[in-house]
Short mmCIF file of C-alpha atoms and ligand atoms in Angstrom, two decimals:
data_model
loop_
_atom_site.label_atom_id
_atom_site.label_comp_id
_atom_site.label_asym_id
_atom_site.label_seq_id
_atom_site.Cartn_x
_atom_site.Cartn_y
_atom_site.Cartn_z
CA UNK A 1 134.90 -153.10 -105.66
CA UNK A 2 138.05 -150.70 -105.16
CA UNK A 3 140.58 -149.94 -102.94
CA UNK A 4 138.56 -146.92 -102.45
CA UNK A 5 134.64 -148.64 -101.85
CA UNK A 6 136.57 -151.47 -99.76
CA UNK A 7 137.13 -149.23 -96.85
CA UNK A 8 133.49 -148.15 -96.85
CA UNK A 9 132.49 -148.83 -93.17
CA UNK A 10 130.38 -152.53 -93.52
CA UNK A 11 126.97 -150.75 -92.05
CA UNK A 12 127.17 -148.41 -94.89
CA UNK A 13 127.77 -150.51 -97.52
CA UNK A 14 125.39 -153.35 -96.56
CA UNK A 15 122.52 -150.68 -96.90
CA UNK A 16 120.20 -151.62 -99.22
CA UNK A 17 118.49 -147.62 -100.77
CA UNK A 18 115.21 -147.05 -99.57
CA UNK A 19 112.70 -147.51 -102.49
CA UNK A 20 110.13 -144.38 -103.33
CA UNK A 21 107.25 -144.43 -105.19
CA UNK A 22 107.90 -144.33 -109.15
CA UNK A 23 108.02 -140.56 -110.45
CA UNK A 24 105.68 -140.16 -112.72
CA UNK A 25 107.72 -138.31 -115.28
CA UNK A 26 109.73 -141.79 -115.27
CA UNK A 27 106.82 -144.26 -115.47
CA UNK A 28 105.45 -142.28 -118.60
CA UNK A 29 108.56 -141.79 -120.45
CA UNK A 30 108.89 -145.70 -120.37
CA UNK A 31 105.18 -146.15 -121.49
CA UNK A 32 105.47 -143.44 -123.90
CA UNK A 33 102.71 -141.63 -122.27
CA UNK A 34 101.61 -138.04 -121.97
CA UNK A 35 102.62 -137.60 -118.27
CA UNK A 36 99.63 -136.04 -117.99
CA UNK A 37 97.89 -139.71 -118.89
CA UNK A 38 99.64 -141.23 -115.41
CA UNK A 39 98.12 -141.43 -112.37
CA UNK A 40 100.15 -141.27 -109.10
CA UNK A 41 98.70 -143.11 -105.74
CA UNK A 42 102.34 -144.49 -104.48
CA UNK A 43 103.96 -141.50 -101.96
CA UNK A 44 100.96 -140.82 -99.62
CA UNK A 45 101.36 -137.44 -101.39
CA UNK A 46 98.28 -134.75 -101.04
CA UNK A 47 95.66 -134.91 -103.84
CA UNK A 48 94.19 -131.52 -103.32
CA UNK A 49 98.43 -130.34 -103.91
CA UNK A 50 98.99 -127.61 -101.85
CA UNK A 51 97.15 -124.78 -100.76
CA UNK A 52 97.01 -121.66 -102.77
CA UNK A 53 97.68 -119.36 -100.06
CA UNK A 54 101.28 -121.86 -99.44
CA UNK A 55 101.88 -121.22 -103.18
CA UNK A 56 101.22 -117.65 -103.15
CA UNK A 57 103.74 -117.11 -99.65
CA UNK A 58 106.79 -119.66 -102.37
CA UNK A 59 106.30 -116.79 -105.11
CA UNK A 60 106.64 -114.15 -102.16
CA UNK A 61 109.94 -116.21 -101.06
CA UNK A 62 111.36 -116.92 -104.14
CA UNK A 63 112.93 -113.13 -104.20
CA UNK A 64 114.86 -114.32 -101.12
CA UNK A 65 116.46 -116.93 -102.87
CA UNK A 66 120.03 -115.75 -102.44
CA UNK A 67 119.98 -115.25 -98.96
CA UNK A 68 120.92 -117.80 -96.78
CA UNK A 69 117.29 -119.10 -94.18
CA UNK A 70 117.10 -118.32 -90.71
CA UNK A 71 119.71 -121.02 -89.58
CA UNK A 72 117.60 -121.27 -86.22
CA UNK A 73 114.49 -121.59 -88.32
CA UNK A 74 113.18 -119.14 -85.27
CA UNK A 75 109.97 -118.13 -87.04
CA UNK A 76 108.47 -121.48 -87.93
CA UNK A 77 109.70 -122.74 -84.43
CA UNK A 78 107.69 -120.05 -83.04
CA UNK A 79 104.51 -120.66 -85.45
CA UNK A 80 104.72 -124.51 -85.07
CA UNK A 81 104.97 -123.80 -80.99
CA UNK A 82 102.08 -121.39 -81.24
CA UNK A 83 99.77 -124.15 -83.16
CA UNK A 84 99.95 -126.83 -80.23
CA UNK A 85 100.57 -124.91 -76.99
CA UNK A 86 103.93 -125.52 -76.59
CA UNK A 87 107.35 -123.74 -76.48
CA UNK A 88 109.52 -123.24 -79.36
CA UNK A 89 112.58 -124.77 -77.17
CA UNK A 90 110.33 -127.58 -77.55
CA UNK A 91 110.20 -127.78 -81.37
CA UNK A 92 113.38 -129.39 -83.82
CA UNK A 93 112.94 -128.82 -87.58
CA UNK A 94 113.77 -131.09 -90.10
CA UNK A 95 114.67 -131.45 -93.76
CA UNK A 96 111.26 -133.56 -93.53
CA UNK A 97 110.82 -135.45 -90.78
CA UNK A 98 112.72 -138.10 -92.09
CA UNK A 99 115.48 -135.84 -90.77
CA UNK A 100 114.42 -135.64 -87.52
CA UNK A 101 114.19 -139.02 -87.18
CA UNK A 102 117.44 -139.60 -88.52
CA UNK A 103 118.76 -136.50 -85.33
CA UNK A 104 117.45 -139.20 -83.19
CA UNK A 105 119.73 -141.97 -84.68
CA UNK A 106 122.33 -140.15 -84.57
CA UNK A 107 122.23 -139.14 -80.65
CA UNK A 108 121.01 -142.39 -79.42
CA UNK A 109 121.40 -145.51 -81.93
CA UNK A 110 124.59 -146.93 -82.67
CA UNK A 111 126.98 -150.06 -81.85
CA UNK A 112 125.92 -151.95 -78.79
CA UNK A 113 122.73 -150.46 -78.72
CA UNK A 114 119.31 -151.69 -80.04
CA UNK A 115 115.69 -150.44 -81.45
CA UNK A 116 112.15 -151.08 -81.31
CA UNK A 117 109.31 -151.29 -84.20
CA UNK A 118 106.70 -153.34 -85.46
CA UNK A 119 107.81 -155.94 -88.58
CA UNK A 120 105.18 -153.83 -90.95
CA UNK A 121 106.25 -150.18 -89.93
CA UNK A 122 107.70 -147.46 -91.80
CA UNK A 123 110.54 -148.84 -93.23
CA UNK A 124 113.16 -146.09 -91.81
CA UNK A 125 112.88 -147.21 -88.93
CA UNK A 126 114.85 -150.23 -89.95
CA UNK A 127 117.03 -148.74 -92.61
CA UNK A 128 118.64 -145.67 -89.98
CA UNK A 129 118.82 -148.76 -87.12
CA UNK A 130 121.33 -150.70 -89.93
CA UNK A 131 123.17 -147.27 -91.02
CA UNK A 132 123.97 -146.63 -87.49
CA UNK A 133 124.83 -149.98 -86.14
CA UNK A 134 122.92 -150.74 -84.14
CA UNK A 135 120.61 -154.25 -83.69
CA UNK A 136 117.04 -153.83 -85.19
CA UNK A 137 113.97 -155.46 -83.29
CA UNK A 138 111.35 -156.22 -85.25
CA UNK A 139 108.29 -157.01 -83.46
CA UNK A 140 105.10 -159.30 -85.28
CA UNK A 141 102.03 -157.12 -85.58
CA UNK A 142 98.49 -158.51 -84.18
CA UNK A 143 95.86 -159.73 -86.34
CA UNK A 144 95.02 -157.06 -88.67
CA UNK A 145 98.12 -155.82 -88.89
CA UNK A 146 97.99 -153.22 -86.06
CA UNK A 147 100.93 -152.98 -83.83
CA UNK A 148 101.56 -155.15 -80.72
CA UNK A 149 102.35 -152.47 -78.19
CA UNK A 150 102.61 -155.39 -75.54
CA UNK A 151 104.84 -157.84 -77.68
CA UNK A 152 106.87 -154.19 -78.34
CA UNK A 153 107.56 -153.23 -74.59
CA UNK A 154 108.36 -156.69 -73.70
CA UNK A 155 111.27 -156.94 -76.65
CA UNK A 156 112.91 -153.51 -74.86
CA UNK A 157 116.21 -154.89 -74.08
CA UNK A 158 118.98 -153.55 -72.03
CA UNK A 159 120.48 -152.62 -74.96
CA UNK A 160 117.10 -150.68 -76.05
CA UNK A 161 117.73 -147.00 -76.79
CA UNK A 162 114.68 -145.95 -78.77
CA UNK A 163 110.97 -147.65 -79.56
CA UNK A 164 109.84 -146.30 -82.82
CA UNK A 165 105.66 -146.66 -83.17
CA UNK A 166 104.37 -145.13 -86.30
CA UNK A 167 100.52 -143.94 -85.91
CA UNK A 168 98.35 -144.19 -87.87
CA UNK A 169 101.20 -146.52 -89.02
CA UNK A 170 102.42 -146.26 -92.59
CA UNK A 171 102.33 -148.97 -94.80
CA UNK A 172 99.10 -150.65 -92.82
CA UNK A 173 97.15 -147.55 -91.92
CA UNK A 174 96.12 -149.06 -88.96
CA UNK A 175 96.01 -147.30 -85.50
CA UNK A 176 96.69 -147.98 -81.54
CA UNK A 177 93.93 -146.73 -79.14
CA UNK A 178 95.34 -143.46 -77.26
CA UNK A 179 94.66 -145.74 -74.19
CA UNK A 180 97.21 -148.24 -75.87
CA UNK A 181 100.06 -145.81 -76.54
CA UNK A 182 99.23 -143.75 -72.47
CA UNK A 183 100.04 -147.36 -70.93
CA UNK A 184 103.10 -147.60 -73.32
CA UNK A 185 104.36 -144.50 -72.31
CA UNK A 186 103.92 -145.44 -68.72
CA UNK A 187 105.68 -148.58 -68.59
CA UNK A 188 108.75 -147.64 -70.92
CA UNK A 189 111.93 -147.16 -68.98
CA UNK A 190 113.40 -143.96 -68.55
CA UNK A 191 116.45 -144.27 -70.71
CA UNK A 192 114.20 -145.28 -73.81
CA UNK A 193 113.18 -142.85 -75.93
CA UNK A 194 109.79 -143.12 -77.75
CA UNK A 195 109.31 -141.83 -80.72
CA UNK A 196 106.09 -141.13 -81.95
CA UNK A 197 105.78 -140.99 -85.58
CA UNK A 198 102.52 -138.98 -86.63
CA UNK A 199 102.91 -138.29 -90.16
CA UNK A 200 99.48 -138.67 -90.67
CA UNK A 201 97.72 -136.87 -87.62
CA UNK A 202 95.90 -134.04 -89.16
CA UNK A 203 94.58 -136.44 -91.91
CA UNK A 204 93.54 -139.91 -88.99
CA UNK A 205 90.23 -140.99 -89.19
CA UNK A 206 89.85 -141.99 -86.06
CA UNK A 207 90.85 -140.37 -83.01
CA UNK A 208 94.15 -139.36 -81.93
CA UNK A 209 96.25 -139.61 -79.02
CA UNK A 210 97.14 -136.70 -77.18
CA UNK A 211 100.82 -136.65 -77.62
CA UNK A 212 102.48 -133.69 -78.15
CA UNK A 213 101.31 -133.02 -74.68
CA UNK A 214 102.67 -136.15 -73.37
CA UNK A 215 105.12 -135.37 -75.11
CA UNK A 216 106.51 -131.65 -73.51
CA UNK A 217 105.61 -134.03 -70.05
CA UNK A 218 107.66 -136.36 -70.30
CA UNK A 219 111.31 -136.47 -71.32
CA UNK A 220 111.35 -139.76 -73.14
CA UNK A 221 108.75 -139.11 -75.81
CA UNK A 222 109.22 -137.45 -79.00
CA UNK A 223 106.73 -136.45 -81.28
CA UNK A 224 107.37 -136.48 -85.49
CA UNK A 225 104.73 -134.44 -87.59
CA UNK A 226 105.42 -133.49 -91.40
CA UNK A 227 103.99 -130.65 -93.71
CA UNK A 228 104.67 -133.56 -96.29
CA UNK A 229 100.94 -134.90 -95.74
CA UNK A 230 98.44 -133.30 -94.60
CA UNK A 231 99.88 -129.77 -95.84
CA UNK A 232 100.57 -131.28 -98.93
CA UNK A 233 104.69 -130.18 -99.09
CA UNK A 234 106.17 -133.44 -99.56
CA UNK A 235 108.23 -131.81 -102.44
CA UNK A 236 109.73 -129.09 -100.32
CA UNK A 237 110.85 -131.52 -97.07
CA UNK A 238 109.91 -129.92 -93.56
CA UNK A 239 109.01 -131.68 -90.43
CA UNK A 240 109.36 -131.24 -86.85
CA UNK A 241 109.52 -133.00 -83.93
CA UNK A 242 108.11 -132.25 -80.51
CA UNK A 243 109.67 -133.11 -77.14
CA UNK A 244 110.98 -131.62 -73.57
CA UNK A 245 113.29 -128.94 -74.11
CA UNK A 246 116.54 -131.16 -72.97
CA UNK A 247 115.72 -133.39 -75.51
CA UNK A 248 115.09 -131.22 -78.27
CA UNK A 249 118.66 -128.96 -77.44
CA UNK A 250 119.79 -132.45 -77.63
CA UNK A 251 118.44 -133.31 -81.00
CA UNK A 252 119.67 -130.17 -82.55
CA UNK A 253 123.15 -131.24 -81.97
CA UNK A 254 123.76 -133.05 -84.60
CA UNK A 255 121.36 -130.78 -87.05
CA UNK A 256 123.30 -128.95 -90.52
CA UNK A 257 122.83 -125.06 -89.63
CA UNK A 258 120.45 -124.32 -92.42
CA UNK A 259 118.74 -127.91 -92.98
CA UNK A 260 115.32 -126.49 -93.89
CA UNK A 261 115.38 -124.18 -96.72
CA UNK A 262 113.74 -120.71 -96.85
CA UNK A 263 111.08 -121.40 -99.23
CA UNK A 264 110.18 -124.33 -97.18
CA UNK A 265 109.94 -122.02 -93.47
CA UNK A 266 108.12 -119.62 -95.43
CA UNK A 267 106.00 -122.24 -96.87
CA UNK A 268 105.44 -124.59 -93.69
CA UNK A 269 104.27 -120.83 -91.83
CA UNK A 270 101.63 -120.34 -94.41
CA UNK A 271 100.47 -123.90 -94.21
CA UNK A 272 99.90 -123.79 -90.87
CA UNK A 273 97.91 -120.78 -90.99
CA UNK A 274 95.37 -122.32 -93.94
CA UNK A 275 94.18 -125.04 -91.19
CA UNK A 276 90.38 -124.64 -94.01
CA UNK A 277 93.01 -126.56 -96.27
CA UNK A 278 93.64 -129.36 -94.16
CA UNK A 279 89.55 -129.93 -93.16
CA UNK A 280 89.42 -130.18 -96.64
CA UNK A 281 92.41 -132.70 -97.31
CA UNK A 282 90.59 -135.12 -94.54
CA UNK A 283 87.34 -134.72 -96.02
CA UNK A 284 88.49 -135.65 -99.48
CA UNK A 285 90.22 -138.38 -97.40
CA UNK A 286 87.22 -139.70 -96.25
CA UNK A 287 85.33 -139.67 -99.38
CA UNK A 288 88.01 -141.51 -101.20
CA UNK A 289 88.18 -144.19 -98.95
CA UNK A 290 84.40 -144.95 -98.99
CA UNK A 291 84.52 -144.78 -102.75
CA UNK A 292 87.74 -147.20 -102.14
CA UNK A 293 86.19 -149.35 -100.14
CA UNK A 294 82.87 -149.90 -101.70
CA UNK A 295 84.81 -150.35 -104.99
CA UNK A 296 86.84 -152.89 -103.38
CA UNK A 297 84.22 -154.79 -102.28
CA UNK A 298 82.52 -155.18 -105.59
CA UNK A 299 85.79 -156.90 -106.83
CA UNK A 300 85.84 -158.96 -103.76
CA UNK A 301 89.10 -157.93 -103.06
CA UNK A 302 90.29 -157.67 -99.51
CA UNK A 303 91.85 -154.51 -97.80
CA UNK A 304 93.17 -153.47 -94.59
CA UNK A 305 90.69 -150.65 -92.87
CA UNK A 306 92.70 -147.61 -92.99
CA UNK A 307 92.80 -144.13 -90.83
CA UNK A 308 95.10 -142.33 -93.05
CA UNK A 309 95.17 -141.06 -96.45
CA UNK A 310 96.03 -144.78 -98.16
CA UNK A 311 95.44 -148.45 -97.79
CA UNK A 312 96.53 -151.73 -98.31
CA UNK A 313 94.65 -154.40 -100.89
CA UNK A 314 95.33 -158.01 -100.78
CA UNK A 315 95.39 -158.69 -104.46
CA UNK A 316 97.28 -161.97 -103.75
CA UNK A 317 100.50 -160.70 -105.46
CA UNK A 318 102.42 -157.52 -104.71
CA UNK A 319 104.75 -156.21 -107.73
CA UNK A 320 102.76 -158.63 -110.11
CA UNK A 321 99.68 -156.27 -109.85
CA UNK A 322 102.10 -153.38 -109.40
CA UNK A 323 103.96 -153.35 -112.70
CA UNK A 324 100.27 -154.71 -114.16
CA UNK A 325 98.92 -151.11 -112.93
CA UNK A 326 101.85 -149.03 -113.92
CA UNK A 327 101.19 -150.84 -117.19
CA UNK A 328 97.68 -149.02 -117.17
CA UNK A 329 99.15 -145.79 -115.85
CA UNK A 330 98.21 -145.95 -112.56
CA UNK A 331 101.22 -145.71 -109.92
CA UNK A 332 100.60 -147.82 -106.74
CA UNK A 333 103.18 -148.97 -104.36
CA UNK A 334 104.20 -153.10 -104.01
CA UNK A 335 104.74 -154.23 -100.28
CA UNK A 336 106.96 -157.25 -101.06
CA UNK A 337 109.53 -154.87 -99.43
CA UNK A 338 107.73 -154.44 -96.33
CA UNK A 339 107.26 -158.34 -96.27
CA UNK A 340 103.26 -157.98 -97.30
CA UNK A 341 103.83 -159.99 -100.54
CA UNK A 342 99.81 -160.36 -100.88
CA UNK A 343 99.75 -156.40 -101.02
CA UNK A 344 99.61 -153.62 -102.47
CA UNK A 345 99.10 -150.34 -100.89
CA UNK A 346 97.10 -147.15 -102.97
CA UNK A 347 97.14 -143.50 -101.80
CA UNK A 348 94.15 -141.76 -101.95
CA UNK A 349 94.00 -139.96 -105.22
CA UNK A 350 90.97 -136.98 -106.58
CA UNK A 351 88.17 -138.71 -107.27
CA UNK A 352 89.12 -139.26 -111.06
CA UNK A 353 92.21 -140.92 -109.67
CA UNK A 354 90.32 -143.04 -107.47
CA UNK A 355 88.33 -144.15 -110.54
CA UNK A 356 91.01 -144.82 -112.78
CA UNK A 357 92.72 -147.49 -110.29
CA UNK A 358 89.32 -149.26 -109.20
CA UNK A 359 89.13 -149.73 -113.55
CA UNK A 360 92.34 -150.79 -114.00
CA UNK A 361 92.47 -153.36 -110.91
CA UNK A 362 89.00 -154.48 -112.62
CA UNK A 363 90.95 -154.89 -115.88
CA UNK A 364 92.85 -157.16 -114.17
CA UNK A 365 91.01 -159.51 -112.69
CA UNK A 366 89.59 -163.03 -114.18
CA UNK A 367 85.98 -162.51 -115.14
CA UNK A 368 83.50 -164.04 -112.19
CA UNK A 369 86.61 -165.03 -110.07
CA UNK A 370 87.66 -162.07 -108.47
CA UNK A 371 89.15 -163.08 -105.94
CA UNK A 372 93.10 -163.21 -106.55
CA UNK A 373 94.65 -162.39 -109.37
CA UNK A 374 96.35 -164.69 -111.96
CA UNK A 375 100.04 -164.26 -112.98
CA UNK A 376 100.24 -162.50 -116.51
C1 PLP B 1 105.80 -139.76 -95.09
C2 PLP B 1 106.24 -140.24 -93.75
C3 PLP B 1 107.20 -139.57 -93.00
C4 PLP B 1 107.94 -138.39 -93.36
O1 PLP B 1 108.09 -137.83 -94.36
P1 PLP B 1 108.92 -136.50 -94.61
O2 PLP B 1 108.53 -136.22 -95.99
O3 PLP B 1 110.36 -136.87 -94.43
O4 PLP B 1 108.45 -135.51 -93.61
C5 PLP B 1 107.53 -140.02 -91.75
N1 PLP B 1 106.95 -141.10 -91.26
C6 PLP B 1 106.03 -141.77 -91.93
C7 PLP B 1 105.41 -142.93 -91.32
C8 PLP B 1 105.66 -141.38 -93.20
O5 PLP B 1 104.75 -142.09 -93.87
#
């Protein structure tokens, strides 16, 4: 505390930082492993990488280096409009979608006003809500932790300025029906803004909604997608966001000129265009989560059915069996944070991967009483 921190505005300071996964250069260096020893299942990251024809177009780019992108973005716009139909005065870039989420704080949260989301949802949601000051509502999920789209439209307030509903929702990687979120998006009132967050679209094992077309209809719904997932780009941070054209012009209001970087346009164009890639991210998805599953089962642990590319195990304990795992190498996330102190939650890894968790949460379990773990 200094004269200086002192006059740090309250919302700010009172932020408590987001908490990633572990890096696994960190994790190894502390267990005095070969990095190449660790296994990382704690980002949702992509466990086919990238694909080759992305890292082929970020050699091609890297000669461009000193130039400054396309501040507009204009070509990805135009490529990302192209994909789904729409137009690009439809389409908002971000520095990962994170970004564009954070566009949407900034033009509609703030003092006197309030959001939407589910008590289990991406954890964002909450975090921009506090920076901007405005009043969080967290809403319980329903029994299996999937959201409460019902429970959600009644908390809408007059004070409501944006419902956040993350599907398939990240930490749970449970969905809502498309006939869920169509009756949502009918009954929400005009002046609140729904924001859609699909991170995981391309990857959902189950069907989707069709929203980016509700979406360019109607001029409270926003769409988030990221080339973090599916694409497997996490690293290089580009998202957009789909919505009417008012709304989007809106959005790019309070957007830095040149908040995507060139290597990541050139990168999130090629992407697009390797759509083989992605079929093959989802099947590995699917694959992985049998083998999860069955695994799972055999230990008689519980888990939370998933439709994206990680899940949530009830091990009984959350950073117990975290720091127990990281112990063994293997990265997972704890979800004391996201108030799930029975869980943990496990990305989908290559089948090795996969392996090399479903040993290690073996290791850890009592002999013939696998059903919660003990404290070390
Ligand atoms: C990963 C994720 C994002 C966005 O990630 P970016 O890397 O910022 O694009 C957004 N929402 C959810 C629910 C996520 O899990």
């Amino acid at each position: 505390m200094s004269a200086l921190t002192d006059t740090i505005a309250p919302a700010i300071d009172a932020l408590k930082p987001y908490e990633p996964g572990r890096p696994i250069e960190l994790v190894a260096a502390e267990l005095g492993l070969d990095p190449a020893e660790v296994v990382k299942l704690a980002s949702n990251e992509n466990a086919l990488g990238a694909s080759p024809k992305v890292r082929a177009a970020i050699a091609r780019a890297a000669s461009e280096c000193h130039r400054y992108p396309d501040g507009g973005a204009l070509r990805l716009r135009e490529r990302i409009a192209e994909f789904h139909g729409v137009s690009p005065k439809q389409v908002i870039v971000g520095n990962g979608s994170n970004e564009i989420l954070e566009f949407v704080a900034h033009c509609f949260a703030g003092p006197g006003k309030s959001t939407v989301y589910s008590a289990h949802a991406f954890a964002i949601y909450r975090l921009l809500t506090a920076m901007f000051g405005a009043r969080g509502i967290e809403v319980p999920m329903r029994q299996g932790l999937v959201h409460d789209l019902e429970a959600m439209l009644a908390a809408v307030d007059s004070e409501t300025a944006v419902v956040f509903l993350c599907n398939p929702n990240n930490p749970t990687g449970t969905m809502v029906a498309p006939d869920a979120v169509e009756h949502l998006i009918a009954a929400i009132p005009e002046d609140v803004l729904l924001v859609i967050d699909e991170a995981y679209a391309e990857l959902a094992l189950a069907p989707m909604p069709p929203s980016v077309r509700w979406a360019t209809e109607r001029p409270n719904v926003l769409v988030c997608r990221t080339f973090s997932k599916a694409y497997g780009l996490a690293g290089l941070r580009v998202g957009y966001g789909i919505g009417s054209a008012e709304l989007v012009q809106a959005l790019q209001k309070p957007r830095q000129p040149f908040n995507v970087n060139l290597i990541a346009q050139e990168a999130a164009i090629a992407a697009l265009d390797d759509q083989p890639f992605v079929e093959d991210a989802r099947a590995l998805c699917r694959t992985a989560r049998d083998t999860l599953e069955n695994g799972l089962r055999k230990l008689g642990l519980a888990f939370v059915p998933s439709a994206a590319n990680f899940m949530l195990v009830d091990t009984g304990n959350s950073r117990e069996t975290a720091s127990r795992l990281e112990t063994a190498g293997v990265i997972v996330r704890p979800m004391d944070g996201y108030r799930l102190p029975h869980y943990i939650r496990v990305t989908y890894g290559q089948p090795h991967e996969n392996a090399r968790f479903l040993d290690a949460l073996a290791d850890l379990l009592p002999p013939n009483a696998p059903q919660e773990l003990t404290p070390a």
